[in-house]
PDB file of C-alpha atoms and ligand atoms in Angstrom:
ATOM      1  CA  UNK A 712       0.000   0.000   0.000  1.00  0.00           C
ATOM      2  CA  UNK A 713       1.373   3.465  -0.833  1.00  0.00           C
ATOM      3  CA  UNK A 714       1.388   5.925   2.018  1.00  0.00           C
ATOM      4  CA  UNK A 715      -1.105   8.298   0.406  1.00  0.00           C
ATOM      5  CA  UNK A 716      -3.701   5.518   0.290  1.00  0.00           C
ATOM      6  CA  UNK A 717      -3.640   5.428   4.079  1.00  0.00           C
ATOM      7  CA  UNK A 718      -5.722   8.641   3.916  1.00  0.00           C
ATOM      8  CA  UNK A 719      -8.491   6.793   2.175  1.00  0.00           C
ATOM      9  CA  UNK A 720      -8.914   4.035   4.731  1.00  0.00           C
ATOM     10  CA  UNK A 721     -12.372   4.385   6.295  1.00  0.00           C
ATOM     11  CA  UNK A 722     -12.834   7.472   4.093  1.00  0.00           C
ATOM     12  CA  UNK A 723     -11.103   9.689   6.645  1.00  0.00           C
ATOM     13  CA  UNK A 724      -9.721  12.877   5.130  1.00  0.00           C
ATOM     14  CA  UNK A 725      -6.670  14.972   5.934  1.00  0.00           C
ATOM     15  CA  UNK A 726      -7.657  18.653   5.623  1.00  0.00           C
ATOM     16  CA  UNK A 727      -5.251  21.542   6.059  1.00  0.00           C
ATOM     17  CA  UNK A 728      -5.960  25.256   6.394  1.00  0.00           C
ATOM     18  CA  UNK A 729      -3.387  27.706   5.069  1.00  0.00           C
ATOM     19  CA  UNK A 730      -2.884  31.405   4.444  1.00  0.00           C
ATOM     20  CA  UNK A 731      -0.800  34.458   5.260  1.00  0.00           C
ATOM     21  CA  UNK A 732      -0.690  36.289   8.539  1.00  0.00           C
ATOM     22  CA  UNK A 733      -4.059  37.391   9.976  1.00  0.00           C
ATOM     23  CA  UNK A 734      -6.066  35.645   7.274  1.00  0.00           C
ATOM     24  CA  UNK A 735      -8.468  34.160   9.823  1.00  0.00           C
ATOM     25  CA  UNK A 736      -7.255  30.553  10.124  1.00  0.00           C
ATOM     26  CA  UNK A 737      -7.946  30.274  13.840  1.00  0.00           C
ATOM     27  CA  UNK A 738     -11.393  31.808  13.512  1.00  0.00           C
ATOM     28  CA  UNK A 739     -12.350  29.559  10.619  1.00  0.00           C
ATOM     29  CA  UNK A 740     -10.869  26.363  12.042  1.00  0.00           C
ATOM     30  CA  UNK A 741     -13.336  26.775  14.911  1.00  0.00           C
ATOM     31  CA  UNK A 742     -16.083  27.084  12.304  1.00  0.00           C
ATOM     32  CA  UNK A 743     -14.863  23.998  10.381  1.00  0.00           C
ATOM     33  CA  UNK A 744     -14.657  21.976  13.627  1.00  0.00           C
ATOM     34  CA  UNK A 745     -18.278  22.847  14.395  1.00  0.00           C
ATOM     35  CA  UNK A 746     -19.318  21.943  10.837  1.00  0.00           C
ATOM     36  CA  UNK A 747     -17.649  18.523  11.094  1.00  0.00           C
ATOM     37  CA  UNK A 748     -19.325  17.924  14.464  1.00  0.00           C
ATOM     38  CA  UNK A 749     -22.720  18.795  12.973  1.00  0.00           C
ATOM     39  CA  UNK A 750     -22.155  16.244  10.206  1.00  0.00           C
ATOM     40  CA  UNK A 751     -21.280  13.606  12.829  1.00  0.00           C
ATOM     41  CA  UNK A 752     -17.777  13.246  11.360  1.00  0.00           C
ATOM     42  CA  UNK A 753     -15.137  12.122  13.884  1.00  0.00           C
ATOM     43  CA  UNK A 754     -12.183  14.483  13.635  1.00  0.00           C
ATOM     44  CA  UNK A 755      -9.135  15.715  15.457  1.00  0.00           C
ATOM     45  CA  UNK A 756      -7.827  19.258  15.284  1.00  0.00           C
ATOM     46  CA  UNK A 757      -4.093  19.874  15.320  1.00  0.00           C
ATOM     47  CA  UNK A 758      -1.494  22.374  14.116  1.00  0.00           C
ATOM     48  CA  UNK A 759       1.993  22.878  12.686  1.00  0.00           C
ATOM     49  CA  UNK A 760       4.589  23.428  13.756  1.00  0.00           C
ATOM     50  CA  UNK A 761       3.392  21.453  16.779  1.00  0.00           C
ATOM     51  CA  UNK A 762       0.745  18.864  17.542  1.00  0.00           C
ATOM     52  CA  UNK A 763       2.811  16.611  19.874  1.00  0.00           C
ATOM     53  CA  UNK A 764       4.748  17.531  23.039  1.00  0.00           C
ATOM     54  CA  UNK A 765       8.090  17.356  21.208  1.00  0.00           C
ATOM     55  CA  UNK A 766       6.814  19.217  18.155  1.00  0.00           C
ATOM     56  CA  UNK A 767       5.260  21.898  20.407  1.00  0.00           C
ATOM     57  CA  UNK A 768       8.698  22.413  21.985  1.00  0.00           C
ATOM     58  CA  UNK A 769      10.142  22.864  18.498  1.00  0.00           C
ATOM     59  CA  UNK A 770       7.319  25.325  17.754  1.00  0.00           C
ATOM     60  CA  UNK A 771       8.254  27.374  20.753  1.00  0.00           C
ATOM     61  CA  UNK A 772      11.919  27.408  19.666  1.00  0.00           C
ATOM     62  CA  UNK A 773      10.903  28.447  16.153  1.00  0.00           C
ATOM     63  CA  UNK A 774       8.460  31.216  17.077  1.00  0.00           C
ATOM     64  CA  UNK A 775      10.301  32.873  19.965  1.00  0.00           C
ATOM     65  CA  UNK A 776      12.012  36.091  18.884  1.00  0.00           C
ATOM     66  CA  UNK A 777      15.759  35.896  19.632  1.00  0.00           C
ATOM     67  CA  UNK A 778      18.895  38.007  19.198  1.00  0.00           C
ATOM     68  CA  UNK A 779      20.719  35.196  17.404  1.00  0.00           C
ATOM     69  CA  UNK A 780      20.125  35.163  13.646  1.00  0.00           C
ATOM     70  CA  UNK A 781      18.290  31.913  12.819  1.00  0.00           C
ATOM     71  CA  UNK A 782      19.825  30.239   9.781  1.00  0.00           C
ATOM     72  CA  UNK A 783      17.190  29.508   7.108  1.00  0.00           C
ATOM     73  CA  UNK A 784      18.359  25.891   6.718  1.00  0.00           C
ATOM     74  CA  UNK A 785      18.186  25.326  10.473  1.00  0.00           C
ATOM     75  CA  UNK A 786      14.641  26.740  10.447  1.00  0.00           C
ATOM     76  CA  UNK A 787      13.647  24.515   7.528  1.00  0.00           C
ATOM     77  CA  UNK A 788      15.018  21.360   9.173  1.00  0.00           C
ATOM     78  CA  UNK A 789      13.258  22.131  12.439  1.00  0.00           C
ATOM     79  CA  UNK A 790       9.954  22.513  10.590  1.00  0.00           C
ATOM     80  CA  UNK A 791      10.410  19.070   9.054  1.00  0.00           C
ATOM     81  CA  UNK A 792      11.660  17.534  12.320  1.00  0.00           C
ATOM     82  CA  UNK A 793       8.446  18.680  14.014  1.00  0.00           C
ATOM     83  CA  UNK A 794       6.431  17.424  11.032  1.00  0.00           C
ATOM     84  CA  UNK A 795       7.997  13.951  11.054  1.00  0.00           C
ATOM     85  CA  UNK A 796       7.028  13.534  14.705  1.00  0.00           C
ATOM     86  CA  UNK A 797       3.545  14.928  14.124  1.00  0.00           C
ATOM     87  CA  UNK A 798       2.784  12.708  11.133  1.00  0.00           C
ATOM     88  CA  UNK A 799       3.884   9.496  12.833  1.00  0.00           C
ATOM     89  CA  UNK A 800       2.447  10.190  16.297  1.00  0.00           C
ATOM     90  CA  UNK A 801      -0.801  11.991  15.479  1.00  0.00           C
ATOM     91  CA  UNK A 802      -1.845  12.358  11.848  1.00  0.00           C
ATOM     92  CA  UNK A 803      -1.413   8.856  10.435  1.00  0.00           C
ATOM     93  CA  UNK A 804      -2.709   7.065  13.553  1.00  0.00           C
ATOM     94  CA  UNK A 805      -5.893   9.178  13.455  1.00  0.00           C
ATOM     95  CA  UNK A 806      -6.494   8.562   9.737  1.00  0.00           C
ATOM     96  CA  UNK A 807      -5.902   4.847  10.202  1.00  0.00           C
ATOM     97  CA  UNK A 808      -8.709   4.848  12.805  1.00  0.00           C
ATOM     98  CA  UNK A 809     -11.061   6.646  10.405  1.00  0.00           C
ATOM     99  CA  UNK A 810     -10.736   9.986  12.194  1.00  0.00           C
ATOM    100  CA  UNK A 811     -10.522  13.064   9.964  1.00  0.00           C
ATOM    101  CA  UNK A 812      -7.546  15.340  10.634  1.00  0.00           C
ATOM    102  CA  UNK A 813      -7.994  19.110  10.516  1.00  0.00           C
ATOM    103  CA  UNK A 814      -4.553  20.711  10.587  1.00  0.00           C
ATOM    104  CA  UNK A 815      -3.698  24.412  10.985  1.00  0.00           C
ATOM    105  CA  UNK A 816      -0.848  24.657   8.407  1.00  0.00           C
ATOM    106  CA  UNK A 817       1.270  21.831   6.957  1.00  0.00           C
ATOM    107  CA  UNK A 818       3.945  21.472   4.253  1.00  0.00           C
ATOM    108  CA  UNK A 819       2.353  24.117   2.018  1.00  0.00           C
ATOM    109  CA  UNK A 820       3.376  26.601   4.714  1.00  0.00           C
ATOM    110  CA  UNK A 821       6.980  25.462   4.306  1.00  0.00           C
ATOM    111  CA  UNK A 822       6.811  26.072   0.544  1.00  0.00           C
ATOM    112  CA  UNK A 823       5.261  29.478   1.216  1.00  0.00           C
ATOM    113  CA  UNK A 824       7.300  30.734   4.215  1.00  0.00           C
ATOM    114  CA  UNK A 825      10.700  29.093   3.764  1.00  0.00           C
ATOM    115  CA  UNK A 826      10.549  28.635  -0.033  1.00  0.00           C
ATOM    116  CA  UNK A 827       8.872  31.962  -0.849  1.00  0.00           C
ATOM    117  CA  UNK A 828       9.284  34.181   2.205  1.00  0.00           C
ATOM    118  CA  UNK A 829      12.884  33.216   2.957  1.00  0.00           C
ATOM    119  CA  UNK A 830      13.751  32.926  -0.749  1.00  0.00           C
ATOM    120  CA  UNK A 831      15.090  29.387  -0.294  1.00  0.00           C
ATOM    121  CA  UNK A 832      13.475  28.135  -3.502  1.00  0.00           C
ATOM    122  CA  UNK A 833      11.454  24.957  -3.673  1.00  0.00           C
ATOM    123  CA  UNK A 834      13.842  22.152  -4.640  1.00  0.00           C
ATOM    124  CA  UNK A 835      15.291  21.473  -1.168  1.00  0.00           C
ATOM    125  CA  UNK A 836      11.768  21.522   0.257  1.00  0.00           C
ATOM    126  CA  UNK A 837      10.632  18.992  -2.346  1.00  0.00           C
ATOM    127  CA  UNK A 838      13.520  16.714  -1.358  1.00  0.00           C
ATOM    128  CA  UNK A 839      12.752  16.991   2.352  1.00  0.00           C
ATOM    129  CA  UNK A 840       9.035  16.505   1.712  1.00  0.00           C
ATOM    130  CA  UNK A 841       9.819  13.280  -0.122  1.00  0.00           C
ATOM    131  CA  UNK A 842      12.264  12.152   2.598  1.00  0.00           C
ATOM    132  CA  UNK A 843       9.874  12.838   5.496  1.00  0.00           C
ATOM    133  CA  UNK A 844       6.488  12.163   3.913  1.00  0.00           C
ATOM    134  CA  UNK A 845       7.040   9.796   0.990  1.00  0.00           C
ATOM    135  CA  UNK A 846       3.918  10.443  -1.077  1.00  0.00           C
ATOM    136  CA  UNK A 847       1.761  11.332   1.924  1.00  0.00           C
ATOM    137  CA  UNK A 848      -0.059  14.660   1.224  1.00  0.00           C
ATOM    138  CA  UNK A 849      -3.196  16.437   2.476  1.00  0.00           C
ATOM    139  CA  UNK A 850      -6.378  15.391   0.683  1.00  0.00           C
ATOM    140  CA  UNK A 851      -7.569  18.999   0.578  1.00  0.00           C
ATOM    141  CA  UNK A 852      -5.928  22.349   1.291  1.00  0.00           C
ATOM    142  CA  UNK A 853      -8.283  25.204   2.190  1.00  0.00           C
ATOM    143  CA  UNK A 854      -6.319  28.312   1.250  1.00  0.00           C
ATOM    144  CA  UNK A 855      -7.655  31.498   2.804  1.00  0.00           C
ATOM    145  CA  UNK A 856      -6.453  34.415   0.717  1.00  0.00           C
ATOM    146  CA  UNK A 857      -6.495  38.168   1.175  1.00  0.00           C
ATOM    147  CA  UNK A 858      -4.255  41.161   0.414  1.00  0.00           C
ATOM    148  CA  UNK A 859      -1.224  41.137   2.719  1.00  0.00           C
ATOM    149  CA  UNK A 860      -1.916  44.619   4.114  1.00  0.00           C
ATOM    150  CA  UNK A 861      -5.410  43.576   5.224  1.00  0.00           C
ATOM    151  CA  UNK A 862      -4.078  40.481   7.011  1.00  0.00           C
ATOM    152  CA  UNK A 863      -1.282  42.400   8.725  1.00  0.00           C
ATOM    153  CA  UNK A 864      -3.742  45.041   9.917  1.00  0.00           C
ATOM    154  CA  UNK A 865      -5.967  42.324  11.421  1.00  0.00           C
ATOM    155  CA  UNK A 866      -3.000  40.555  13.043  1.00  0.00           C
ATOM    156  CA  UNK A 867      -1.575  43.797  14.457  1.00  0.00           C
ATOM    157  CA  UNK A 868      -4.543  44.044  16.812  1.00  0.00           C
ATOM    158  CA  UNK A 869      -3.408  40.891  18.635  1.00  0.00           C
ATOM    159  CA  UNK A 870      -0.433  42.311  20.584  1.00  0.00           C
ATOM    160  CA  UNK A 871       3.085  40.824  20.896  1.00  0.00           C
ATOM    161  CA  UNK A 872       4.574  39.658  17.590  1.00  0.00           C
ATOM    162  CA  UNK A 873       6.294  36.267  17.165  1.00  0.00           C
ATOM    163  CA  UNK A 874       9.537  35.798  15.176  1.00  0.00           C
ATOM    164  CA  UNK A 875       7.695  35.404  11.849  1.00  0.00           C
ATOM    165  CA  UNK A 876       5.261  38.236  12.495  1.00  0.00           C
ATOM    166  CA  UNK A 877       8.239  40.596  12.874  1.00  0.00           C
ATOM    167  CA  UNK A 878       9.179  40.155   9.201  1.00  0.00           C
ATOM    168  CA  UNK A 879       8.837  43.055   6.733  1.00  0.00           C
ATOM    169  CA  UNK A 880       5.787  43.296   4.459  1.00  0.00           C
ATOM    170  CA  UNK A 881       7.775  42.066   1.402  1.00  0.00           C
ATOM    171  CA  UNK A 882       8.264  38.719   3.158  1.00  0.00           C
ATOM    172  CA  UNK A 883       4.482  38.220   3.378  1.00  0.00           C
ATOM    173  CA  UNK A 884       3.981  39.178  -0.288  1.00  0.00           C
ATOM    174  CA  UNK A 885       6.396  36.397  -1.257  1.00  0.00           C
ATOM    175  CA  UNK A 886       4.531  34.013   1.089  1.00  0.00           C
ATOM    176  CA  UNK A 887       1.181  34.878  -0.490  1.00  0.00           C
ATOM    177  CA  UNK A 888       2.499  34.548  -4.036  1.00  0.00           C
ATOM    178  CA  UNK A 889       4.015  31.140  -3.272  1.00  0.00           C
ATOM    179  CA  UNK A 890       0.674  29.923  -1.870  1.00  0.00           C
ATOM    180  CA  UNK A 891      -1.258  31.216  -4.905  1.00  0.00           C
ATOM    181  CA  UNK A 892       1.231  29.620  -7.312  1.00  0.00           C
ATOM    182  CA  UNK A 893       0.843  26.259  -5.583  1.00  0.00           C
ATOM    183  CA  UNK A 894      -2.951  26.540  -5.749  1.00  0.00           C
ATOM    184  CA  UNK A 895      -2.767  27.300  -9.487  1.00  0.00           C
ATOM    185  CA  UNK A 896      -0.438  24.359 -10.108  1.00  0.00           C
ATOM    186  CA  UNK A 897      -2.719  21.873  -8.346  1.00  0.00           C
ATOM    187  CA  UNK A 898      -6.337  23.067  -8.599  1.00  0.00           C
ATOM    188  CA  UNK A 899      -7.858  19.682  -7.716  1.00  0.00           C
ATOM    189  CA  UNK A 900      -6.359  19.700  -4.206  1.00  0.00           C
ATOM    190  CA  UNK A 901      -6.586  23.423  -3.310  1.00  0.00           C
ATOM    191  CA  UNK A 902      -9.785  25.210  -2.388  1.00  0.00           C
ATOM    192  CA  UNK A 903      -9.291  28.954  -2.630  1.00  0.00           C
ATOM    193  CA  UNK A 904     -11.412  31.104  -0.296  1.00  0.00           C
ATOM    194  CA  UNK A 905     -11.654  34.902  -0.546  1.00  0.00           C
ATOM    195  CA  UNK A 906     -10.910  35.773   3.090  1.00  0.00           C
ATOM    196  CA  UNK A 907     -11.158  39.543   2.593  1.00  0.00           C
ATOM    197  CA  UNK A 908     -14.937  39.331   2.690  1.00  0.00           C
ATOM    198  CA  UNK A 909     -16.957  39.721   5.909  1.00  0.00           C
ATOM    199  CA  UNK A 910     -16.689  36.622   8.112  1.00  0.00           C
ATOM    200  CA  UNK A 911     -20.220  35.373   7.343  1.00  0.00           C
ATOM    201  CA  UNK A 912     -19.471  35.327   3.617  1.00  0.00           C
ATOM    202  CA  UNK A 913     -16.100  33.661   4.165  1.00  0.00           C
ATOM    203  CA  UNK A 914     -17.894  30.939   6.082  1.00  0.00           C
ATOM    204  CA  UNK A 915     -20.496  30.441   3.342  1.00  0.00           C
ATOM    205  CA  UNK A 916     -17.586  29.760   0.948  1.00  0.00           C
ATOM    206  CA  UNK A 917     -16.013  27.357   3.465  1.00  0.00           C
ATOM    207  CA  UNK A 918     -19.292  25.438   3.972  1.00  0.00           C
ATOM    208  CA  UNK A 919     -19.648  25.055   0.176  1.00  0.00           C
ATOM    209  CA  UNK A 920     -16.089  23.770   0.005  1.00  0.00           C
ATOM    210  CA  UNK A 921     -16.633  21.290   2.849  1.00  0.00           C
ATOM    211  CA  UNK A 922     -19.808  19.973   1.223  1.00  0.00           C
ATOM    212  CA  UNK A 923     -17.858  19.317  -1.990  1.00  0.00           C
ATOM    213  CA  UNK A 924     -15.047  17.567  -0.111  1.00  0.00           C
ATOM    214  CA  UNK A 925     -17.600  15.423   1.737  1.00  0.00           C
ATOM    215  CA  UNK A 926     -19.428  14.588  -1.494  1.00  0.00           C
ATOM    216  CA  UNK A 927     -16.181  13.164  -2.908  1.00  0.00           C
ATOM    217  CA  UNK A 928     -16.026  10.716   0.006  1.00  0.00           C
ATOM    218  CA  UNK A 929     -19.654   9.549  -0.042  1.00  0.00           C
TER     219      UNK A 929
HETATM  220  N1  Z5A B1196       5.484  28.390   9.624  1.00  0.00           N
HETATM  221  C1  Z5A B1196       6.536  28.298   8.730  1.00  0.00           C
HETATM  222  O1  Z5A B1196       7.284  29.260   8.543  1.00  0.00           O
HETATM  223  N2  Z5A B1196       6.733  27.126   8.054  1.00  0.00           N
HETATM  224  C2  Z5A B1196       5.959  26.037   8.246  1.00  0.00           C
HETATM  225  O2  Z5A B1196       6.200  24.990   7.621  1.00  0.00           O
HETATM  226  C3  Z5A B1196       4.871  26.144   9.178  1.00  0.00           C
HETATM  227  C4  Z5A B1196       4.661  27.333   9.838  1.00  0.00           C
HETATM  228  C5  Z5A B1196       3.988  24.958   9.416  1.00  0.00           C
HETATM  229  C6  Z5A B1196       2.946  29.641  12.936  1.00  0.00           C
HETATM  230  O3  Z5A B1196       2.036  30.554  13.260  1.00  0.00           O
HETATM  231  C7  Z5A B1196       4.074  30.345  12.211  1.00  0.00           C
HETATM  232  O4  Z5A B1196       4.940  29.341  11.707  1.00  0.00           O
HETATM  233  C8  Z5A B1196       3.532  31.092  11.029  1.00  0.00           C
HETATM  234  C9  Z5A B1196       4.201  30.488   9.812  1.00  0.00           C
HETATM  235  C10 Z5A B1196       5.294  29.648  10.366  1.00  0.00           C
HETATM  236  N3  Z5A B1196       3.953  32.413  11.176  1.00  0.00           N
HETATM  237  N4  Z5A B1196       3.460  33.417  10.782  1.00  0.00           N
HETATM  238  N5  Z5A B1196       3.208  34.471  10.536  1.00  0.00           N
HETATM  239  P1  Z5A B1196       0.476  30.280  13.287  1.00  0.00           P
HETATM  240  O5  Z5A B1196      -0.026  29.656  12.067  1.00  0.00           O
HETATM  241  O6  Z5A B1196       0.172  29.597  14.552  1.00  0.00           O
HETATM  242  O7  Z5A B1196       0.058  31.780  13.476  1.00  0.00           O
HETATM  243  P2  Z5A B1196      -0.453  32.849  12.464  1.00  0.00           P
HETATM  244  O8  Z5A B1196      -0.143  32.693  11.038  1.00  0.00           O
HETATM  245  O9  Z5A B1196      -0.002  34.111  13.054  1.00  0.00           O
HETATM  246  O10 Z5A B1196      -1.980  32.543  12.531  1.00  0.00           O
HETATM  247  P3  Z5A B1196      -2.974  32.909  13.649  1.00  0.00           P
HETATM  248  O11 Z5A B1196      -2.374  33.568  14.833  1.00  0.00           O
HETATM  249  O12 Z5A B1196      -3.660  31.631  13.940  1.00  0.00           O
HETATM  250  O13 Z5A B1196      -3.843  34.019  12.934  1.00  0.00           O
HETATM  251  P4  Z5A B1196      -4.930  33.750  11.832  1.00  0.00           P
HETATM  252  O14 Z5A B1196      -5.485  32.418  12.047  1.00  0.00           O
HETATM  253  O15 Z5A B1196      -4.424  34.027  10.498  1.00  0.00           O
HETATM  254  O16 Z5A B1196      -6.041  34.804  12.136  1.00  0.00           O
HETATM  255  P5  Z5A B1196      -7.198  34.837  13.274  1.00  0.00           P
HETATM  256  O17 Z5A B1196      -6.556  34.928  14.638  1.00  0.00           O
HETATM  257  O18 Z5A B1196      -8.278  33.866  13.075  1.00  0.00           O
HETATM  258  O19 Z5A B1196      -7.807  36.245  12.885  1.00  0.00           O
HETATM  259  C11 Z5A B1196      -7.073  37.447  13.020  1.00  0.00           C
HETATM  260  C12 Z5A B1196      -8.037  38.586  13.379  1.00  0.00           C
HETATM  261  O20 Z5A B1196      -8.863  38.864  12.251  1.00  0.00           O
HETATM  262  C13 Z5A B1196      -8.988  38.239  14.527  1.00  0.00           C
HETATM  263  O21 Z5A B1196      -9.178  39.396  15.290  1.00  0.00           O
HETATM  264  C14 Z5A B1196     -10.290  37.857  13.814  1.00  0.00           C
HETATM  265  O22 Z5A B1196     -11.423  38.100  14.584  1.00  0.00           O
HETATM  266  C15 Z5A B1196     -10.241  38.758  12.599  1.00  0.00           C
HETATM  267  N6  Z5A B1196     -10.931  38.209  11.421  1.00  0.00           N
HETATM  268  C16 Z5A B1196     -10.902  36.932  10.969  1.00  0.00           C
HETATM  269  N7  Z5A B1196     -11.633  36.812   9.844  1.00  0.00           N
HETATM  270  C17 Z5A B1196     -12.137  38.047   9.577  1.00  0.00           C
HETATM  271  C18 Z5A B1196     -12.969  38.568   8.537  1.00  0.00           C
HETATM  272  N8  Z5A B1196     -13.421  37.808   7.528  1.00  0.00           N
HETATM  273  N9  Z5A B1196     -13.249  39.886   8.559  1.00  0.00           N
HETATM  274  C19 Z5A B1196     -12.778  40.680   9.540  1.00  0.00           C
HETATM  275  N10 Z5A B1196     -11.987  40.247  10.566  1.00  0.00           N
HETATM  276  C20 Z5A B1196     -11.680  38.940  10.573  1.00  0.00           C
END
């Protein structure tokens, strides 16, 4: 059995939610969780970097602002170290039991933030993705998209900034462009949502998307 087919056991799906800073992931993951509950779908909600005690420690190391310059390769490897632990300890075991996995960011964030934002390019990420994941990928990526300035303005209201949030605006433009390019390259797996709209309308788009994803399973 190839690894990607593990997702299809018991029809459980691996859904990820992605987007730039302040796009409304947290807000809408709460909405998606409620939607799954209403459908009677067993699910677990997790996040990256993080999702296990070890991976959460790596998250804290990655997000904490520090005086020492963090080397981009070190950052990239820590993202994948956390991911390897998360996949084996949480994501695959849940899918194997028929439990849907709803994940706040996954490898698309690495393409966007390290590949695009940090200008590392995509080849090394592809190699690491293959090394860590084989052909295991999310079944569906819900990409919340809005203009960078709008997202940064929303995020600015939240207080203290983490190490990524302290980046200049140009960084987030590269992140957004990398996400949009990936969505264009693989339209069957990405579900683009216009997150600039008022929350109610964003959530109408998300419900439509979830209904389509569910219809593919039934
Ligand atoms: N990272 C990486 O570099 N490489 C990787 O491989 C991975 C991650 C996996 C993790 O942060 C950081 O790690 C992330 C990328 C990096 N860094 N950044 N930046 P995270 O994902 O945990 O944190 P975040 O990106 O800052 O997301 P967040 O804190 O969860 O924010 P959000 O989900 O985008 O937004 P929100 O909190 O739901 O909403 C923000 C505000 O906007 C809030 O007041 C809402 O009420 C409001 N909002 C939401 N929707 C609307 C609408 N439609 N209208 C008006 N206002 C709205």
